[in-house]
Coordinates of C-alpha atoms and ligand atoms in Angstrom, one line a residue:
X24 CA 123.3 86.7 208.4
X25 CA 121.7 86.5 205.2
X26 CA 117.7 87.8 204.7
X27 CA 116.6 87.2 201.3
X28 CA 113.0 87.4 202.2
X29 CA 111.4 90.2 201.2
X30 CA 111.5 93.5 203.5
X31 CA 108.7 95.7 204.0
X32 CA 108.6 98.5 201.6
X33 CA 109.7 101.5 203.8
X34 CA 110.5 102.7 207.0
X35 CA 106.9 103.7 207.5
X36 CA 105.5 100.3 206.3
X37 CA 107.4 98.7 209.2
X38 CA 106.3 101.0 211.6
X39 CA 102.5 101.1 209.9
X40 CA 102.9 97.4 210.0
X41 CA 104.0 97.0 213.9
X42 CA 102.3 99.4 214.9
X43 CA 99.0 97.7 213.2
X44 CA 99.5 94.8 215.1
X45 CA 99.7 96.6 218.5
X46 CA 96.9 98.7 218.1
X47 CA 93.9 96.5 218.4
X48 CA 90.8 95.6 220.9
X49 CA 93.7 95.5 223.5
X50 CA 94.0 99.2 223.6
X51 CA 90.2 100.0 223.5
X52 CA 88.3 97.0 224.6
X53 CA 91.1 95.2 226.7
X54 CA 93.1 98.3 228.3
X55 CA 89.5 99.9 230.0
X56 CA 88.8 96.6 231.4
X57 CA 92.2 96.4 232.9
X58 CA 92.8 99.7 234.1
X59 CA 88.8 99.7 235.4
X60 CA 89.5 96.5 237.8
X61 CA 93.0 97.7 238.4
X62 CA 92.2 100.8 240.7
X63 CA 92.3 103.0 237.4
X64 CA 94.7 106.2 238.2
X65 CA 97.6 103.3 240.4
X66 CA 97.3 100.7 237.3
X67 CA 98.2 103.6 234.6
X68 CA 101.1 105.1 236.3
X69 CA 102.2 101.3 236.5
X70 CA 101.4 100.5 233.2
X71 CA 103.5 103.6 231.9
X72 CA 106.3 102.4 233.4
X73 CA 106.4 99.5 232.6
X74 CA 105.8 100.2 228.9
X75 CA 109.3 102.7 228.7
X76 CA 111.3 100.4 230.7
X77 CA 110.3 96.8 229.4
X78 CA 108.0 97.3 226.6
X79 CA 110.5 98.9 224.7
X80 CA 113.4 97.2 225.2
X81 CA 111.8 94.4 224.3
X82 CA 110.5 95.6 221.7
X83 CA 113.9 96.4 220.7
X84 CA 115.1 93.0 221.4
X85 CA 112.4 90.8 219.6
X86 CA 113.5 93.2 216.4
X87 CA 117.3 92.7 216.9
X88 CA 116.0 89.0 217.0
X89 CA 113.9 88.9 213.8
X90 CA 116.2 90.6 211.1
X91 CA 118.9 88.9 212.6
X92 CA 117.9 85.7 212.4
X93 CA 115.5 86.3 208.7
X94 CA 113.1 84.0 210.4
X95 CA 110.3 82.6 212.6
X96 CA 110.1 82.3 216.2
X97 CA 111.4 79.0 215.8
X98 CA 113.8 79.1 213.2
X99 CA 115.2 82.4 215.0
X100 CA 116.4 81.0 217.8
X101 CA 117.7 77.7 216.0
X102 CA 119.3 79.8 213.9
X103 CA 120.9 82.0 216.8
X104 CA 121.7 79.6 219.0
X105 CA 122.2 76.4 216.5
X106 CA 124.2 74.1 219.3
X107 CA 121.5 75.0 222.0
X108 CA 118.0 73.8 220.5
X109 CA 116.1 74.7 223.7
X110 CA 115.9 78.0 223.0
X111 CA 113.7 77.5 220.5
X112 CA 110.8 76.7 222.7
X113 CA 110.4 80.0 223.6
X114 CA 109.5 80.4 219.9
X115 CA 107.5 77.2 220.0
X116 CA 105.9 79.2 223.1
X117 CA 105.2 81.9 220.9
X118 CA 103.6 79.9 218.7
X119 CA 101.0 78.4 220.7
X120 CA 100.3 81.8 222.3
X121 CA 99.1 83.3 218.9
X122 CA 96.9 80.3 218.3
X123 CA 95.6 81.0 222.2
X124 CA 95.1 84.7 221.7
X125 CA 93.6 84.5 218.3
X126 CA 90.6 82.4 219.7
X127 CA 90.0 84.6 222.7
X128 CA 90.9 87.8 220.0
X129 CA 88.3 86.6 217.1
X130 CA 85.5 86.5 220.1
X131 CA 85.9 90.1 220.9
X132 CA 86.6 90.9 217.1
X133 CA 82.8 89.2 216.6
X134 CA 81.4 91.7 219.0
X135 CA 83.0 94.4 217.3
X136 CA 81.3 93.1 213.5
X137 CA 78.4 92.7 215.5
X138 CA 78.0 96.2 216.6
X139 CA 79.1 97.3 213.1
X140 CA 75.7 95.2 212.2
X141 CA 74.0 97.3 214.3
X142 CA 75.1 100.3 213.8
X143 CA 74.3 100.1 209.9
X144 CA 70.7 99.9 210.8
X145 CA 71.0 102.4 213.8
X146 CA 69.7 100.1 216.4
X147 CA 71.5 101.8 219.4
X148 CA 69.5 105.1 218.7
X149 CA 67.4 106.0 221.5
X150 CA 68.5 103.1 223.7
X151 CA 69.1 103.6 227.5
X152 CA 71.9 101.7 229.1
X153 CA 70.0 99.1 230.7
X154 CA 68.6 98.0 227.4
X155 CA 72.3 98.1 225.3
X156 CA 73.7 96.2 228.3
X157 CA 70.8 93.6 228.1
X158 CA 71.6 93.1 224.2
X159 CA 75.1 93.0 224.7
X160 CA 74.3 90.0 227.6
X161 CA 72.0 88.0 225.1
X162 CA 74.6 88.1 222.7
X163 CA 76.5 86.5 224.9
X164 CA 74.2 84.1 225.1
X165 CA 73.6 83.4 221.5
X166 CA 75.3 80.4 219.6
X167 CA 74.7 81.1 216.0
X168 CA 75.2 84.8 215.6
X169 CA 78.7 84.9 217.3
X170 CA 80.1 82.3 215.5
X171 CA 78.9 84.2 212.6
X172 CA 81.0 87.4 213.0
X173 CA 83.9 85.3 214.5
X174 CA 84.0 83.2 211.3
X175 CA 83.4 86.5 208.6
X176 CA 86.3 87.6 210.8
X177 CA 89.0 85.1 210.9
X178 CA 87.9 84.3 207.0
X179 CA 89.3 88.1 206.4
X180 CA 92.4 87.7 208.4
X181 CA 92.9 84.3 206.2
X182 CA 92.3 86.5 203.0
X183 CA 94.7 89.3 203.6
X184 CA 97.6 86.8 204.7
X185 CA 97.6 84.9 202.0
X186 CA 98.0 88.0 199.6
X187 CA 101.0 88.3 201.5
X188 CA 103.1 90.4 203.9
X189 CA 104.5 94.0 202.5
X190 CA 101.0 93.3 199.9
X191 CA 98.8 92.5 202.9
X192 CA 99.9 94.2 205.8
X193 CA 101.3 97.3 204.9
X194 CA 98.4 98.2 202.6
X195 CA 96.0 98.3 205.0
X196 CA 97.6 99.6 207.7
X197 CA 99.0 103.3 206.2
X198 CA 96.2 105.0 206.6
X199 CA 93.4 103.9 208.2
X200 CA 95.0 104.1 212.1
X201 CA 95.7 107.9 212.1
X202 CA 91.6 107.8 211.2
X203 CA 90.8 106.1 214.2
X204 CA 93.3 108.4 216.2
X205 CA 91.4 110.9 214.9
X206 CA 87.8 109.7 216.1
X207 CA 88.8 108.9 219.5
X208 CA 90.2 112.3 219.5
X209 CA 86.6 113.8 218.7
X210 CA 85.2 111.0 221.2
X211 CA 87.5 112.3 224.1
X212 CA 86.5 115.6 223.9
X213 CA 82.4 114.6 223.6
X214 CA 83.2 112.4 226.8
X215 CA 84.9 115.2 228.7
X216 CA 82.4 117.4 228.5
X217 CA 79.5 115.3 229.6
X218 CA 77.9 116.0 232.7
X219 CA 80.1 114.0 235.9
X220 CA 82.8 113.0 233.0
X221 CA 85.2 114.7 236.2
X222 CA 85.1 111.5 238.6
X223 CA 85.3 109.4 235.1
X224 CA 88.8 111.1 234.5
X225 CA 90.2 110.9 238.3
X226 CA 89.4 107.6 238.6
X227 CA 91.5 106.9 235.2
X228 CA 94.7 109.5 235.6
X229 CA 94.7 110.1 239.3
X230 CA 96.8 107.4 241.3
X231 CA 96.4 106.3 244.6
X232 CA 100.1 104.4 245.0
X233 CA 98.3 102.6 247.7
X234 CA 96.5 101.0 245.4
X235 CA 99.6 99.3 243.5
X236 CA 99.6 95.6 244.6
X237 CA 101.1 92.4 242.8
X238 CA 98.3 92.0 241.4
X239 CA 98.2 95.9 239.9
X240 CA 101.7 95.2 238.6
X241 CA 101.0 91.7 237.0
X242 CA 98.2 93.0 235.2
X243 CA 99.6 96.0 233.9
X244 CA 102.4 94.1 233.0
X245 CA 100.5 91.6 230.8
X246 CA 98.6 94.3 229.4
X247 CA 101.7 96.3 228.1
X248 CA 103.0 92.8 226.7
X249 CA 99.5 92.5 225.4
X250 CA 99.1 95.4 223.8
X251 CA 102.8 96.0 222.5
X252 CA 102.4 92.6 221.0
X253 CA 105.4 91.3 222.6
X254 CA 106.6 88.2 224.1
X255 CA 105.1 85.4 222.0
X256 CA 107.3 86.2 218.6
X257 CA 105.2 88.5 216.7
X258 CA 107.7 91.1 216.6
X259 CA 110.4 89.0 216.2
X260 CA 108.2 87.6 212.9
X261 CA 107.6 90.8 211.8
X262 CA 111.6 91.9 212.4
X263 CA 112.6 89.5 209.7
X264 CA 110.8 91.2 207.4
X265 CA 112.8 94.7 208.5
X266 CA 115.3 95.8 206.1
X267 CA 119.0 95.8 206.7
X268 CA 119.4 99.7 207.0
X269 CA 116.2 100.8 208.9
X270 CA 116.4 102.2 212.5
X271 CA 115.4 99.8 215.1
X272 CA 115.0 102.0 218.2
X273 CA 112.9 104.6 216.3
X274 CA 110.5 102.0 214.9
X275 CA 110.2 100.5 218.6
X276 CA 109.8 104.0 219.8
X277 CA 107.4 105.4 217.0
X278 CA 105.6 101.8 217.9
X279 CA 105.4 102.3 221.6
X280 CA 104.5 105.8 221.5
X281 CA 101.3 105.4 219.1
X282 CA 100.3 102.3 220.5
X283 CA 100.2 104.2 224.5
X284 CA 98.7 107.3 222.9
X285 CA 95.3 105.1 221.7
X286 CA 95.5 103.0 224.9
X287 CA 95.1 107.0 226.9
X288 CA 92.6 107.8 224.6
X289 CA 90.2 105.1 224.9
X290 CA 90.5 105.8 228.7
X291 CA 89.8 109.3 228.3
X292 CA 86.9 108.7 226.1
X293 CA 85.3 105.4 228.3
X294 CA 85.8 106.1 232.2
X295 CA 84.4 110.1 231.6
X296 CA 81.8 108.6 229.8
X297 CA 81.0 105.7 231.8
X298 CA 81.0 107.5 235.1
X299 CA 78.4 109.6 233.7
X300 CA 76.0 106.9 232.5
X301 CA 76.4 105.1 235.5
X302 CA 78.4 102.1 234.5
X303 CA 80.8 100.9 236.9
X304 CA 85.1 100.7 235.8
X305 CA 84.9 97.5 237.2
X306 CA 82.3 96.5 234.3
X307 CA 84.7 94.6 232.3
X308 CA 83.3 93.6 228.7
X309 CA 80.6 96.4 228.8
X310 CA 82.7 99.6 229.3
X311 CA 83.5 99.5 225.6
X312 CA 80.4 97.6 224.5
X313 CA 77.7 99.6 226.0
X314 CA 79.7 103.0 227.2
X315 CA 80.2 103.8 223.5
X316 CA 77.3 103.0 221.8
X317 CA 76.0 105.4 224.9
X318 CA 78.1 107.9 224.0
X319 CA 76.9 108.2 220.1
X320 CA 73.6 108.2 221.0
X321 CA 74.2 112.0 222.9
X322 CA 76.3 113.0 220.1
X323 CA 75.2 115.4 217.3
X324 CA 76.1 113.1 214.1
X325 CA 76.0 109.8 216.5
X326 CA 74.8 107.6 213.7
X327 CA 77.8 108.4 211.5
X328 CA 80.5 108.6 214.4
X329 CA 79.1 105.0 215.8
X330 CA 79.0 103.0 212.1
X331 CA 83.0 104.5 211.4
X332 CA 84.0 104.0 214.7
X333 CA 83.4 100.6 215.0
X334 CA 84.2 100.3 211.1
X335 CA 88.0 100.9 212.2
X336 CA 87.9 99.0 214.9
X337 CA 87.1 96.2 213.5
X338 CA 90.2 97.1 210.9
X339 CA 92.5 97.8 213.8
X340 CA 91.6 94.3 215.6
X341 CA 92.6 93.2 211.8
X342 CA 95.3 94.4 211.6
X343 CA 96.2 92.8 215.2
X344 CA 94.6 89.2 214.4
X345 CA 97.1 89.4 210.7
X346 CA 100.4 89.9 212.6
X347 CA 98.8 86.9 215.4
X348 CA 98.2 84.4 212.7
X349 CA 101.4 85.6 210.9
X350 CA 103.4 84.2 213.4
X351 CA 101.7 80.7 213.1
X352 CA 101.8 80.6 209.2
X353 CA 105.7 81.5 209.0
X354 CA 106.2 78.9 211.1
X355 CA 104.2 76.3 209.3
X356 CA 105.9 77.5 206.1
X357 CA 109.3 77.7 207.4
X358 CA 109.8 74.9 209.4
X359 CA 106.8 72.5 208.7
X360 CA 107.7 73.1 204.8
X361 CA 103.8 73.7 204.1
X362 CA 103.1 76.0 201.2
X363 CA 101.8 79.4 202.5
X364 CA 98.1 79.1 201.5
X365 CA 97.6 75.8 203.1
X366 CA 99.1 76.5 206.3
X367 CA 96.9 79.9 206.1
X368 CA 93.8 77.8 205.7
X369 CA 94.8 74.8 208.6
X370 CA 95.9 77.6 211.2
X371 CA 92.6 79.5 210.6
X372 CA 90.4 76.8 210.9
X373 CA 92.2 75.9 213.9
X374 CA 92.3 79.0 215.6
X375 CA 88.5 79.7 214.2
X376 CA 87.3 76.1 216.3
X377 CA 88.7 77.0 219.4
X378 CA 87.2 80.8 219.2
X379 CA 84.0 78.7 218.9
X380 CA 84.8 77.2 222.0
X381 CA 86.2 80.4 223.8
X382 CA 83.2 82.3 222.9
X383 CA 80.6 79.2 223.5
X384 CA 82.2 79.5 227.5
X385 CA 80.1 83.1 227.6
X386 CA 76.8 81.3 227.9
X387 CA 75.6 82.3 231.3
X388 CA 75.9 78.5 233.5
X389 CA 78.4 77.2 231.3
X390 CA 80.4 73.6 231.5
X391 CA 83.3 75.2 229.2
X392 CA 85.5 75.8 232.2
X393 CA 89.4 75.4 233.1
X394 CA 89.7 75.5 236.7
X395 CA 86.9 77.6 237.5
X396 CA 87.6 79.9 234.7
X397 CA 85.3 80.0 231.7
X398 CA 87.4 78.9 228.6
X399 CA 87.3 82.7 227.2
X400 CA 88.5 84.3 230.3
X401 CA 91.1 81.3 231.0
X402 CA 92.8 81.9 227.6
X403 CA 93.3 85.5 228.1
X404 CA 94.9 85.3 231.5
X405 CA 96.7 82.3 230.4
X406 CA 97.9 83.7 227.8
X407 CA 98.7 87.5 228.7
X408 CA 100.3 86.8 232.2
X409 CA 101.8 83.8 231.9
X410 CA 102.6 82.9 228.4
X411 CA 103.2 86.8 227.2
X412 CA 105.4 87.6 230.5
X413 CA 107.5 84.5 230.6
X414 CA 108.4 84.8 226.8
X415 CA 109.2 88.5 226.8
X416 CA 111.4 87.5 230.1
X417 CA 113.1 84.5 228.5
X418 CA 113.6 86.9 225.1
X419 CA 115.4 89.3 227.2
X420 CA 117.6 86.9 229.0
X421 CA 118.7 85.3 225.6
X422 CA 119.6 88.4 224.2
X423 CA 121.5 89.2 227.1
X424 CA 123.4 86.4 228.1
X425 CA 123.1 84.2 225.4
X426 CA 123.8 86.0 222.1
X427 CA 127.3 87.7 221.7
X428 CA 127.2 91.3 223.2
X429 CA 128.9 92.3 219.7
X430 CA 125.8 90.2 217.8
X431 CA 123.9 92.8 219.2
X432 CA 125.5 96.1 218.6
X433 CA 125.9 95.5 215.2
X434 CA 122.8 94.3 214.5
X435 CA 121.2 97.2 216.3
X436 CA 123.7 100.0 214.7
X437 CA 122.5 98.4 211.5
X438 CA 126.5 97.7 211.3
X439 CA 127.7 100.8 212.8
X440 CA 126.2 102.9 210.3
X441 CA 123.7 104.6 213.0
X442 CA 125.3 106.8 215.5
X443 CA 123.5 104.9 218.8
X444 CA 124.1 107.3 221.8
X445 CA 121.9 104.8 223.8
X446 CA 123.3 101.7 223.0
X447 CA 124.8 101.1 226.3
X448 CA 121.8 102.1 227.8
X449 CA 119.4 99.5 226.0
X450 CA 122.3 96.9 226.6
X451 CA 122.6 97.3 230.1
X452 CA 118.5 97.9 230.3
X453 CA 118.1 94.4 228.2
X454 CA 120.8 92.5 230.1
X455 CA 120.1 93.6 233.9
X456 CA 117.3 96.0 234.5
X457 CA 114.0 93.7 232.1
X458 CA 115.0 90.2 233.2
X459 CA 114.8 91.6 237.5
X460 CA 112.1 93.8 237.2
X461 CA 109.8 91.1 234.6
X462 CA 110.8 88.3 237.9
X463 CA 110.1 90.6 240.2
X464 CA 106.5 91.0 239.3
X465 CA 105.9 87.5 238.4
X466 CA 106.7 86.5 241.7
X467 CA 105.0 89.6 243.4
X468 CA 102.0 88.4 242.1
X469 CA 101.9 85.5 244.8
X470 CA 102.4 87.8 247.3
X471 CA 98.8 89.5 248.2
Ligands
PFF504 N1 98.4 94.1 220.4 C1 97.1 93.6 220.0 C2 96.1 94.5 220.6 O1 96.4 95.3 221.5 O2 94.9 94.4 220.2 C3 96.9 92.2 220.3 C4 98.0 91.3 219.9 C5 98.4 91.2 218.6 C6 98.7 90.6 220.9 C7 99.5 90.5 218.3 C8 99.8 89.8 220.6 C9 100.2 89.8 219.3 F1 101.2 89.1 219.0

């Protein structure tokens, strides 16, 4: 099938690029909180799993859908499946999902501009716990300043997608993640050594299979989907920018591996730490937002490691909140026919309205609430165990029972030309072993 669209500019730019998109607040921020109310040690075994077996295969399959198709989420399976149109709501699925995450996203990316704020003028130095955790509770509670950062945030993701993808994406991303790799490397061994870091790091690597429930499992699952950024069409946007000869199982790989490696990291620097300050795994929003301001404050240099630390997050969660509204705008270009600044500017201001909302539910008594959730907390459950787990399972099933068996090979031996000693593998893996074991866990989940 025909791709005139441009490609991204090497190998490494697709992998910089994907890889960019999955590391984000869902490795630091989001994985923590997960593995924290998870039984720590029970949900990372899980999680690992679940990331070889069905993170990367579909990962695999979401690229095999993109370059194949040259398009959306939409227009990929319309154009895959052109006499069966119902496939297409899975991209239509996809679609809404960005739009959901990107609101609950741009809340968390607000805290993270917020504490860049704060760490210009060194306002965690000197600060005990109970005092960052009050700050971080009134910000919560604040209306004005939120919607500041959330709006200088979701103004910058506008501004780097209209300059365009392999402009946009791929410049940013190069260099600036094996930075933050190397940070969190310095912060892990800081944490490690601090004074009862030991229970921190059993909780986090030590699991208790006892622990594993349906709920473990649907959790870990939606985090891998989460952080992978798979199952709502990001990948499979970001495939049809993939060129024609590039190797589709190493770049999922490559993608996989980085994006675990950060997620391990941030446990090994925040459970150490927050064992040892006394804040509980179970602490949700705080573990990132007051464990590591915490943790620069005992560090030699803390003033310099807090301001570039949050610096790049802020860049990775950019990164991330690009390839989220990505997958709205190409399908506002493509199939809506909207020129690609405009339908920048409407998605933005549309995702940017219902962040205000998401992040307005924080307010301590608040009305903004779905069925006893508050709007924020709704979205990202929604969204990552429902929305996330459903597409990725649907994606699977359509490449393995809908598309031609022969589609696939060749588009994922880039035509034969790469010798693929695990295609049979991945095949059977896609076809039989994802679409059980993704049911499996949905429906354990009801099971307590
Ligand atoms: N993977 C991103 C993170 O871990 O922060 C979040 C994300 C980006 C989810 C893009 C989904 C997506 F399509």
């Amino acid at each position: 099938m025909a791709n005139n669209k441009e490609s991204f500019g090497s190998k490494f730019g697709i992998i910089a690029a994907a890889a960019g998109s999955a590391i984000g607040l869902g490795n630091i921020y989001r994985f923590p909180c997960e593995a924290g109310a998870n039984g720590g040690g029970a949900f990372f075994i899980v999680y690992l799993a679940i990331v070889l077996l069905m993170g990367l295969p579909l990962m695999v399959s979401e690229f095999v859908i993109g370059r194949r198709s040259g398009k959306n989420p939409v227009g990929a399976f319309k154009t895959l499946a052109p006499e069966q149109k119902g496939w297409s709501g899975i991209g239509y699925m996809g679609v809404v999902c960005a739009f959901l995450i990107l609101a609950f996203y741009c809340t968390v990316a607000g805290w993270t501009i917020d504490a860049v704020g704060k760490s210009i003028i060194n306002y965690y130095h000197g600060l005990d716990n109970a005092t960052i955790q009050k700050d971080f509770d009134s910000l919560m509670n604040e209306t004005w300043q939120p919607i500041l950062s959330e709006g200088i945030f979701i103004f910058l993701t506008a501004l780097i997608i209209v300059k365009g993808v392999t402009k946009g994406i791929e410049k940013y991303s190069k260099i600036l993640m094996p930075i933050l790799l190397g940070i969190l490397i310095i912060l892990g061994i800081k944490s490690l050594t601090l004074p009862g870091a030991k229970a921190g790091i059993e909780f986090f690597l030590k699991p208790d299979f006892s622990k594993i429930t349906g709920t473990v499992l649907i959790n870990a699952l939606g985090q891998a989907f989460f952080s992978l950024s798979l199952g709502m069409g990001c990948l499979i946007t970001y495939g049809s920018y993939i060129a024609k000869k590039d190797n589709l199982t190493s770049t999922a790989f490559m993608v996989c591996i980085s994006d675990t490696l950060i997620a391990i990291l941030a446990g090994i620097v925040i459970f150490p730490a927050a064992f040892s300050f006394g804040i509980k795994p179970e602490a949700g929003d705080s573990l990132a937002f007051v464990t590591l301001p915490m943790l620069f404050n005992q560090m030699a240099g803390g003033y310099f490691f807090c301001l570039i630390f949050f610096l790049l997050l802020t860049i990775a969660a950019l990164t991330s909140s690009i390839s989220l509204l990505e997958v709205a705008v190409l399908f506002i270009t493509e199939e809506l026919k909207i020129d690609r600044k405009k339908a920048t500017i409407y998605s933005a201001i549309g995702a940017f309205l219902l962040c205000i909302i998401a992040s307005q539910s924080l307010h301590d008594g608040t009305p903004l609430k779905i069925f006893g959730f508050r709007i924020f907390d709704a979205l990202d459950e929604f969204t990552s165990t429902i929305l996330m787990t459903v597409g990725g399972l649907l994606t699977v099933v359509f490449l393995g029972w809908k598309m031609k068996k022969s589609d696939f090979m060749e588009e994922y031996t880039n035509g034969g030309t790469v010798s693929m000693g695990l295609r049979k593998i991945m095949y059977f893996i896609i076809r039989y072993l994802s679409p059980v074991a993704i049911t499996v866990i949905l429906i354990t989940q009801f099971i307590k």
